[in-house]
Amino acid sequence: MQLIKSLFCIKGHDIAERFLAIAIGSLMAFSFFNEAILSSVIARSLWAVIFVSLYFCSALRRCRDSGNRSSIAFIATILFALALTAIIAVESSSSYITLLPALLMSLVVFSLPSTTARVYVMGYSGPVDLSGFSQPEVAPRKPMSNRIEPSLFGQSDAADEQQATYQQSLQAETVQTVEIAPRLVQNDFANLLNKFLTGNKTLAMASGAILVIISVVVIGLPFFSNNLDETAEDEELNQVEEKQVVEVKERGNMLAMPDDFYLLLDQHQALIIHFKADLINNGVIWSQATAQGDDTCEVIEFNRGDKIRTINVEVEADGSYYVNFSPLDTEELVTLIAKRGNFGVCGYNFSLKGSTKALNSNSIYADLVN
C-alpha cells in the first residue's frame, strides 16, 4: 500500500530512472489493456485516466527533484493524455504515432539533473514511508579479543563451555546498523541527454513540432477521407434530386377527370394520377425500389379486382399526391380508367363515372384507349 501511495504522491521527489520506468510502464500497461482486454470505450477511458494520473505525479516529482518549474510536467502530461485519447478514439494502429511527441517530452523530463542530495528509497524521496523496502547499510564492529586467560591448576569442562559461549556472543555483535546518508543521484545518460538538448534547443523544438504535425496528419487523414466520401455522396444525392426535380417539371398533358383527380404524362409517357388530400405528408411516402412507406399506395385497385403496381407516390407541400406508374403500364391503366367504375389508391377512392367522355376529349389519351 505504501508503494502505491508513493506512486500517486505529488509532494515527493523522483530520480530520473524511476520516472522513466513509470512512464514506459504506464504506456505498456495501457497498450496491453487497450488492445487485449478492454473493449468498452468507457473502460479504456477510465484506465487512461489512471495511467495519465500516474504519469503526471511522477513528472511533477521529477521536476521538483531537479528544481525546475512544474509547467514542464503539465506539458508532458498533456501530450501523454492527448496520445492516449487519440488511441482510444481512432482505434487504429496508426494512432500510436501520437505517442512520439509524448515520448520526446518524457525524455526531456528524464534528462533533468537532480540538484540536491536526498535519501532515496526505490528512487523516491518524500512523505510516504518506504523504509520497509530499504536495506540499511552495515559497518563492521571491532571484535573482542578471543584470547582465553590461562587458569591455575586448569578449569573444569563447564567453565570452558561458559567461556566459549561468551566469546561467540561477542563475535555475533561484530556488526551494527548505520543510518543511510543523503546522496546526490546522477545518471550519466540523463546528463549526456540534458547537455545535448540544452545545446540544441532549436533542433529539439523543431523535432517536437514536426512530430506533432505528423501525428495530427496521421490522425486527421481518415476523418478527412470520410468527409470527402460524404461530400461525394451528398453531391450524388443532390444530382439525383435535381434530376427528379427536372422530371417533375416535365409533367404535362394534364387532363381533369370528373371525380376531382387528374391524369398526367411525364417525358417517358408514364401515367401519373394526381389529386389533393387534406392529410399532408411531404416527400416520397411509398417507393417500389425500397418497398418502404405507406403500403396502401403499393397498388392501384379497380372495382373488378384489377391491380397495377405503382413506382412511387410523392406528396408535395400543398397536399398534392402524385402517383407514378411505369411507362409499360400506361396503356392498360388508361383503358381500365375508361372501362371500370371506380378505383382506390393510398386509402382514397375515386369514381370513374364519365371518365370515357373525359378521355376522348384529349387526343393523346383517346389514342391510348382506342
GROMACS .gro file of C-alpha atoms in nm:
model
  370
    1MET     CA    1   0.000   0.000   0.000
    2GLN     CA    2   0.284   0.241   0.083
    3LEU     CA    3   0.440   0.175  -0.256
    4ILE     CA    4   0.113   0.264  -0.432
    5LYS     CA    5   0.084   0.580  -0.222
    6SER     CA    6   0.433   0.683  -0.331
    7LEU     CA    7   0.334   0.641  -0.699
    8PHE     CA    8   0.049   0.893  -0.664
    9CYS     CA    9   0.232   1.128  -0.423
   10ILE     CA   10   0.265   1.486  -0.553
   11LYS     CA   11   0.491   1.621  -0.276
   12GLY     CA   12   0.793   1.394  -0.310
   13HIS     CA   13   1.090   1.362  -0.542
   14ASP     CA   14   1.175   1.103  -0.811
   15ILE     CA   15   1.511   1.023  -0.964
   16ALA     CA   16   1.538   1.004  -1.343
   17GLU     CA   17   1.535   0.623  -1.361
   18ARG     CA   18   1.215   0.595  -1.157
   19PHE     CA   19   1.030   0.848  -1.374
   20LEU     CA   20   1.136   0.672  -1.693
   21ALA     CA   21   1.028   0.334  -1.553
   22ILE     CA   22   0.685   0.473  -1.457
   23ALA     CA   23   0.637   0.644  -1.797
   24ILE     CA   24   0.728   0.335  -2.000
   25GLY     CA   25   0.541   0.103  -1.763
   26SER     CA   26   0.225   0.316  -1.788
   27LEU     CA   27   0.242   0.316  -2.167
   28MET     CA   28   0.297  -0.059  -2.193
   29ALA     CA   29   0.023  -0.139  -1.941
   30PHE     CA   30  -0.226   0.088  -2.116
   31SER     CA   31  -0.143  -0.063  -2.457
   32PHE     CA   32  -0.192  -0.414  -2.320
   33PHE     CA   33  -0.529  -0.337  -2.161
   34ASN     CA   34  -0.643  -0.135  -2.462
   35GLU     CA   35  -0.559  -0.400  -2.722
   36ALA     CA   36  -0.600  -0.733  -2.543
   37ILE     CA   37  -0.851  -0.698  -2.260
   38LEU     CA   38  -1.081  -0.397  -2.272
   39SER     CA   39  -1.340  -0.346  -2.545
   40SER     CA   40  -1.558  -0.075  -2.392
   41VAL     CA   41  -1.464   0.287  -2.464
   42ILE     CA   42  -1.568   0.382  -2.109
   43ALA     CA   43  -1.340   0.117  -1.954
   44ARG     CA   44  -1.049   0.223  -2.176
   45SER     CA   45  -1.104   0.586  -2.081
   46LEU     CA   46  -1.104   0.504  -1.707
   47TRP     CA   47  -0.774   0.317  -1.740
   48ALA     CA   48  -0.633   0.607  -1.941
   49VAL     CA   49  -0.721   0.847  -1.658
   50ILE     CA   50  -0.539   0.624  -1.408
   51PHE     CA   51  -0.222   0.599  -1.617
   52VAL     CA   52  -0.225   0.971  -1.701
   53SER     CA   53  -0.254   1.049  -1.326
   54LEU     CA   54   0.033   0.812  -1.252
   55TYR     CA   55   0.246   0.976  -1.521
   56PHE     CA   56   0.162   1.330  -1.406
   57CYS     CA   57   0.251   1.264  -1.040
   58SER     CA   58   0.589   1.117  -1.134
   59ALA     CA   59   0.664   1.401  -1.380
   60LEU     CA   60   0.578   1.654  -1.108
   61ARG     CA   61   0.811   1.482  -0.858
   62ARG     CA   62   1.086   1.469  -1.122
   63CYS     CA   63   1.057   1.844  -1.188
   64ARG     CA   64   1.065   1.915  -0.815
   65ASP     CA   65   1.371   1.692  -0.773
   66SER     CA   66   1.555   1.885  -1.045
   67GLY     CA   67   1.445   2.226  -0.922
   68ASN     CA   68   1.250   2.303  -1.242
   69ARG     CA   69   0.907   2.457  -1.283
   70SER     CA   70   0.606   2.226  -1.279
   71SER     CA   71   0.494   2.362  -1.619
   72ILE     CA   72   0.723   2.105  -1.784
   73ALA     CA   73   0.529   1.828  -1.610
   74PHE     CA   74   0.198   1.976  -1.727
   75ILE     CA   75   0.315   1.996  -2.091
   76ALA     CA   76   0.445   1.638  -2.085
   77THR     CA   77   0.121   1.512  -1.926
   78ILE     CA   78  -0.099   1.695  -2.178
   79LEU     CA   79   0.089   1.534  -2.468
   80PHE     CA   80   0.064   1.194  -2.297
   81ALA     CA   81  -0.311   1.237  -2.236
   82LEU     CA   82  -0.378   1.350  -2.594
   83ALA     CA   83  -0.193   1.046  -2.727
   84LEU     CA   84  -0.399   0.803  -2.517
   85THR     CA   85  -0.719   0.984  -2.617
   86ALA     CA   86  -0.630   0.954  -2.986
   87ILE     CA   87  -0.554   0.581  -2.946
   88ILE     CA   88  -0.894   0.522  -2.784
   89ALA     CA   89  -1.087   0.735  -3.033
   90VAL     CA   90  -0.928   0.624  -3.360
   91GLU     CA   91  -0.895   0.251  -3.282
   92SER     CA   92  -0.621   0.202  -3.538
   93SER     CA   93  -0.257   0.101  -3.508
   94SER     CA   94  -0.161   0.424  -3.685
   95SER     CA   95  -0.287   0.621  -3.384
   96TYR     CA   96   0.014   0.504  -3.177
   97ILE     CA   97   0.228   0.750  -3.374
   98THR     CA   98   0.080   1.021  -3.149
   99LEU     CA   99   0.298   0.883  -2.870
  100LEU     CA  100   0.613   1.017  -3.037
  101PRO     CA  101   0.572   1.378  -2.913
  102ALA     CA  102   0.486   1.244  -2.564
  103LEU     CA  103   0.794   1.021  -2.562
  104LEU     CA  104   1.016   1.309  -2.673
  105MET     CA  105   0.883   1.526  -2.390
  106SER     CA  106   0.930   1.235  -2.147
  107LEU     CA  107   1.299   1.222  -2.242
  108VAL     CA  108   1.322   1.593  -2.164
  109VAL     CA  109   1.179   1.532  -1.816
  110PHE     CA  110   1.407   1.229  -1.772
  111SER     CA  111   1.716   1.434  -1.859
  112LEU     CA  112   1.660   1.696  -1.588
  113PRO     CA  113   1.952   1.664  -1.339
  114SER     CA  114   1.898   1.632  -0.965
  115THR     CA  115   2.025   1.931  -0.770
  116THR     CA  116   2.005   1.831  -0.401
  117ALA     CA  117   2.134   1.535  -0.204
  118ARG     CA  118   1.845   1.332  -0.057
  119VAL     CA  119   1.771   0.993   0.091
  120TYR     CA  120   1.601   0.785  -0.179
  121VAL     CA  121   1.425   0.453  -0.137
  122MET     CA  122   1.340   0.280  -0.466
  123GLY     CA  123   1.415   0.608  -0.641
  124TYR     CA  124   1.165   0.802  -0.426
  125SER     CA  125   1.212   1.061  -0.155
  126GLY     CA  126   0.912   1.212   0.017
  127PRO     CA  127   0.650   1.195   0.291
  128VAL     CA  128   0.546   0.836   0.216
  129ASP     CA  129   0.745   0.593   0.433
  130LEU     CA  130   0.916   0.328   0.218
  131SER     CA  131   1.166   0.224   0.483
  132GLY     CA  132   1.023  -0.126   0.473
  133PHE     CA  133   1.167  -0.165   0.122
  134SER     CA  134   1.515  -0.037   0.213
  135GLN     CA  135   1.819  -0.241   0.315
  136PRO     CA  136   2.018  -0.049   0.579
  137GLU     CA  137   2.391  -0.032   0.535
  138VAL     CA  138   2.604  -0.207   0.790
  139ALA     CA  139   2.955  -0.137   0.917
  140PRO     CA  140   3.195  -0.382   1.084
  141ARG     CA  141   3.250  -0.354   1.458
  142LYS     CA  142   3.586  -0.427   1.608
  143PRO     CA  143   3.570  -0.777   1.750
  144MET     CA  144   3.659  -0.850   2.111
  145SER     CA  145   3.975  -1.038   2.183
  146ASN     CA  146   3.940  -1.412   2.152
  147ARG     CA  147   4.226  -1.481   2.391
  148ILE     CA  148   4.142  -1.720   2.673
  149GLU     CA  149   4.309  -1.641   3.001
  150PRO     CA  150   4.507  -1.930   3.146
  151SER     CA  151   4.381  -2.077   3.469
  152LEU     CA  152   4.565  -2.201   3.771
  153PHE     CA  153   4.554  -2.574   3.811
  154GLY     CA  154   4.324  -2.586   3.497
  155GLN     CA  155   3.947  -2.524   3.453
  156SER     CA  156   3.654  -2.758   3.459
  157ASP     CA  157   3.471  -2.853   3.142
  158ALA     CA  158   3.172  -2.639   3.250
  159ALA     CA  159   3.388  -2.332   3.283
  160ASP     CA  160   3.539  -2.392   2.938
  161GLU     CA  161   3.190  -2.418   2.783
  162GLN     CA  162   3.076  -2.096   2.953
  163GLN     CA  163   3.381  -1.913   2.826
  164ALA     CA  164   3.322  -2.035   2.465
  165THR     CA  165   2.956  -1.922   2.473
  166TYR     CA  166   3.060  -1.580   2.591
  167GLN     CA  167   3.314  -1.546   2.308
  168GLN     CA  168   3.053  -1.648   2.044
  169SER     CA  169   2.809  -1.387   2.171
  170LEU     CA  170   3.074  -1.121   2.137
  171GLN     CA  171   3.154  -1.230   1.782
  172ALA     CA  172   2.783  -1.214   1.685
  173GLU     CA  173   2.779  -0.846   1.777
  174THR     CA  174   3.052  -0.755   1.530
  175VAL     CA  175   2.810  -0.558   1.309
  176GLN     CA  176   2.591  -0.260   1.378
  177THR     CA  177   2.327  -0.077   1.172
  178VAL     CA  178   2.429   0.251   1.010
  179GLU     CA  179   2.168   0.510   0.904
  180ILE     CA  180   2.155   0.587   0.525
  181ALA     CA  181   2.315   0.922   0.442
  182PRO     CA  182   2.168   1.167   0.184
  183ARG     CA  183   2.330   1.149  -0.160
  184LEU     CA  184   2.312   1.331  -0.492
  185VAL     CA  185   2.189   1.087  -0.757
  186GLN     CA  186   2.322   1.136  -1.109
  187ASN     CA  187   2.258   0.939  -1.428
  188ASP     CA  188   2.528   0.951  -1.695
  189PHE     CA  189   2.290   0.901  -1.986
  190ALA     CA  190   2.046   1.160  -1.849
  191ASN     CA  191   2.329   1.410  -1.806
  192LEU     CA  192   2.452   1.347  -2.161
  193LEU     CA  193   2.099   1.386  -2.298
  194ASN     CA  194   2.048   1.706  -2.100
  195LYS     CA  195   2.368   1.855  -2.242
  196PHE     CA  196   2.257   1.767  -2.594
  197LEU     CA  197   1.906   1.913  -2.552
  198THR     CA  198   2.041   2.225  -2.381
  199GLY     CA  199   2.292   2.283  -2.658
  200ASN     CA  200   2.042   2.212  -2.938
  201LYS     CA  201   1.719   2.372  -2.818
  202THR     CA  202   1.618   2.483  -3.168
  203LEU     CA  203   1.664   2.134  -3.309
  204ALA     CA  204   1.471   1.979  -3.019
  205MET     CA  205   1.180   2.223  -3.057
  206ALA     CA  206   1.171   2.174  -3.435
  207SER     CA  207   1.171   1.796  -3.394
  208GLY     CA  208   0.885   1.819  -3.147
  209ALA     CA  209   0.684   2.043  -3.380
  210ILE     CA  210   0.740   1.804  -3.673
  211LEU     CA  211   0.628   1.506  -3.465
  212VAL     CA  212   0.313   1.692  -3.358
  213ILE     CA  213   0.231   1.781  -3.721
  214ILE     CA  214   0.287   1.422  -3.834
  215SER     CA  215   0.062   1.296  -3.555
  216VAL     CA  216  -0.215   1.541  -3.647
  217VAL     CA  217  -0.193   1.447  -4.015
  218VAL     CA  218  -0.199   1.072  -3.947
  219ILE     CA  219  -0.496   1.103  -3.711
  220GLY     CA  220  -0.686   1.355  -3.923
  221LEU     CA  221  -0.639   1.180  -4.258
  222PRO     CA  222  -0.910   0.912  -4.204
  223PHE     CA  223  -1.161   1.176  -4.093
  224PHE     CA  224  -1.072   1.393  -4.392
  225SER     CA  225  -1.120   1.098  -4.626
  226ASN     CA  226  -1.457   1.019  -4.470
  227ASN     CA  227  -1.565   1.379  -4.515
  228LEU     CA  228  -1.466   1.364  -4.881
  229ASP     CA  229  -1.668   1.045  -4.925
  230GLU     CA  230  -1.967   1.200  -4.753
  231THR     CA  231  -1.933   1.512  -4.969
  232ALA     CA  232  -1.924   1.298  -5.283
  233GLU     CA  233  -2.232   1.107  -5.167
  234ASP     CA  234  -2.412   1.434  -5.091
  235GLU     CA  235  -2.326   1.568  -5.435
  236GLU     CA  236  -2.451   1.248  -5.598
  237LEU     CA  237  -2.771   1.267  -5.393
  238ASN     CA  238  -2.818   1.630  -5.492
  239GLN     CA  239  -2.774   1.537  -5.858
  240VAL     CA  240  -3.040   1.268  -5.822
  241GLU     CA  241  -3.274   1.512  -5.650
  242GLU     CA  242  -3.210   1.771  -5.918
  243LYS     CA  243  -3.285   1.511  -6.180
  244GLN     CA  244  -3.608   1.426  -6.003
  245VAL     CA  245  -3.700   1.793  -5.990
  246VAL     CA  246  -3.639   1.821  -6.363
  247GLU     CA  247  -3.860   1.518  -6.418
  248VAL     CA  248  -4.136   1.673  -6.205
  249LYS     CA  249  -4.119   1.992  -6.411
  250GLU     CA  250  -4.172   1.785  -6.727
  251ARG     CA  251  -4.514   1.661  -6.617
  252GLY     CA  252  -4.760   1.752  -6.889
  253ASN     CA  253  -5.080   1.670  -7.075
  254MET     CA  254  -5.290   1.732  -6.765
  255LEU     CA  255  -5.646   1.609  -6.804
  256ALA     CA  256  -5.914   1.680  -6.544
  257MET     CA  257  -6.136   1.384  -6.456
  258PRO     CA  258  -6.494   1.405  -6.320
  259ASP     CA  259  -6.417   1.296  -5.958
  260ASP     CA  260  -6.156   1.564  -5.877
  261PHE     CA  261  -5.841   1.386  -5.991
  262TYR     CA  262  -5.612   1.447  -6.289
  263LEU     CA  263  -5.415   1.242  -6.537
  264LEU     CA  264  -5.069   1.348  -6.648
  265LEU     CA  265  -4.786   1.205  -6.859
  266ASP     CA  266  -4.417   1.254  -6.792
  267GLN     CA  267  -4.144   1.279  -7.056
  268HIS     CA  268  -4.131   0.899  -7.076
  269GLN     CA  269  -4.506   0.868  -7.136
  270ALA     CA  270  -4.555   0.719  -6.788
  271LEU     CA  271  -4.900   0.786  -6.646
  272ILE     CA  272  -4.935   0.997  -6.329
  273ILE     CA  273  -5.253   1.022  -6.124
  274HIS     CA  274  -5.273   1.350  -5.934
  275PHE     CA  275  -5.516   1.451  -5.660
  276LYS     CA  276  -5.524   1.666  -5.347
  277ALA     CA  277  -5.592   1.545  -4.994
  278ASP     CA  278  -5.644   1.703  -4.654
  279LEU     CA  279  -5.373   1.487  -4.495
  280ILE     CA  280  -5.031   1.629  -4.578
  281ASN     CA  281  -4.720   1.407  -4.576
  282ASN     CA  282  -4.438   1.577  -4.761
  283GLY     CA  283  -4.192   1.371  -4.962
  284VAL     CA  284  -4.196   1.018  -5.101
  285ILE     CA  285  -4.447   0.817  -4.897
  286TRP     CA  286  -4.407   0.494  -5.097
  287SER     CA  287  -4.129   0.361  -5.319
  288GLN     CA  288  -4.119   0.029  -5.501
  289ALA     CA  289  -3.737   0.049  -5.509
  290THR     CA  290  -3.713   0.025  -5.130
  291ALA     CA  291  -4.053  -0.137  -5.059
  292GLN     CA  292  -4.089   0.110  -4.773
  293GLY     CA  293  -4.359   0.357  -4.688
  294ASP     CA  294  -4.739   0.358  -4.692
  295ASP     CA  295  -4.832   0.012  -4.822
  296THR     CA  296  -5.180   0.135  -4.919
  297CYS     CA  297  -5.002   0.313  -5.203
  298GLU     CA  298  -4.838  -0.007  -5.329
  299VAL     CA  299  -5.104  -0.072  -5.597
  300ILE     CA  300  -5.400   0.091  -5.764
  301GLU     CA  301  -5.703  -0.140  -5.746
  302PHE     CA  302  -6.009  -0.118  -5.971
  303ASN     CA  303  -6.360  -0.234  -5.883
  304ARG     CA  304  -6.333  -0.568  -6.065
  305GLY     CA  305  -6.011  -0.666  -5.890
  306ASP     CA  306  -5.760  -0.537  -6.146
  307LYS     CA  307  -5.438  -0.426  -5.971
  308ILE     CA  308  -5.134  -0.243  -6.108
  309ARG     CA  309  -4.823  -0.164  -5.904
  310THR     CA  310  -4.712   0.195  -5.853
  311ILE     CA  311  -4.349   0.304  -5.895
  312ASN     CA  312  -4.368   0.558  -5.614
  313VAL     CA  313  -4.602   0.811  -5.457
  314GLU     CA  314  -4.490   1.167  -5.381
  315VAL     CA  315  -4.667   1.429  -5.175
  316GLU     CA  316  -4.581   1.796  -5.222
  317ALA     CA  317  -4.615   2.082  -4.976
  318ASP     CA  318  -4.975   2.174  -5.062
  319GLY     CA  319  -5.102   1.817  -5.010
  320SER     CA  320  -5.082   1.725  -5.378
  321TYR     CA  321  -5.042   1.350  -5.435
  322TYR     CA  322  -4.860   1.226  -5.745
  323VAL     CA  323  -4.900   0.852  -5.804
  324ASN     CA  324  -4.635   0.747  -6.056
  325PHE     CA  325  -4.652   0.436  -6.274
  326SER     CA  326  -4.422   0.260  -6.518
  327PRO     CA  327  -4.445   0.358  -6.889
  328LEU     CA  328  -4.515  -0.013  -6.959
  329ASP     CA  329  -4.849   0.015  -6.776
  330THR     CA  330  -4.973   0.342  -6.929
  331GLU     CA  331  -5.197   0.196  -7.198
  332GLU     CA  332  -5.354  -0.065  -6.966
  333LEU     CA  333  -5.417   0.197  -6.697
  334VAL     CA  334  -5.591   0.436  -6.935
  335THR     CA  335  -5.807   0.152  -7.069
  336LEU     CA  336  -5.909   0.045  -6.715
  337ILE     CA  337  -5.990   0.405  -6.624
  338ALA     CA  338  -6.217   0.420  -6.929
  339LYS     CA  339  -6.395   0.087  -6.868
  340ARG     CA  340  -6.414   0.043  -6.488
  341GLY     CA  341  -6.649   0.203  -6.238
  342ASN     CA  342  -6.405   0.318  -5.965
  343PHE     CA  343  -6.055   0.268  -5.820
  344GLY     CA  344  -5.874   0.308  -5.491
  345VAL     CA  345  -5.516   0.412  -5.411
  346CYS     CA  346  -5.341   0.533  -5.090
  347GLY     CA  347  -5.666   0.487  -4.899
  348TYR     CA  348  -5.865   0.719  -5.128
  349ASN     CA  349  -6.150   0.606  -5.362
  350PHE     CA  350  -6.247   0.774  -5.687
  351SER     CA  351  -6.547   0.726  -5.917
  352LEU     CA  352  -6.483   0.673  -6.287
  353LYS     CA  353  -6.833   0.782  -6.399
  354GLY     CA  354  -6.790   1.000  -6.709
  355SER     CA  355  -6.422   0.905  -6.747
  356THR     CA  356  -6.463   0.776  -7.104
  357LYS     CA  357  -6.603   1.110  -7.221
  358ALA     CA  358  -6.317   1.294  -7.048
  359LEU     CA  359  -6.053   1.070  -7.207
  360ASN     CA  360  -6.200   1.112  -7.555
  361SER     CA  361  -6.175   1.489  -7.515
  362ASN     CA  362  -5.795   1.462  -7.533
  363SER     CA  363  -5.647   1.307  -7.847
  364ILE     CA  364  -5.341   1.166  -7.664
  365TYR     CA  365  -5.547   0.971  -7.409
  366ALA     CA  366  -5.812   0.885  -7.670
  367ASP     CA  367  -5.545   0.714  -7.882
  368LEU     CA  368  -5.436   0.509  -7.580
  369VAL     CA  369  -5.792   0.388  -7.519
  370ASN     CA  370  -5.860   0.302  -7.883
   0.00000   0.00000   0.00000
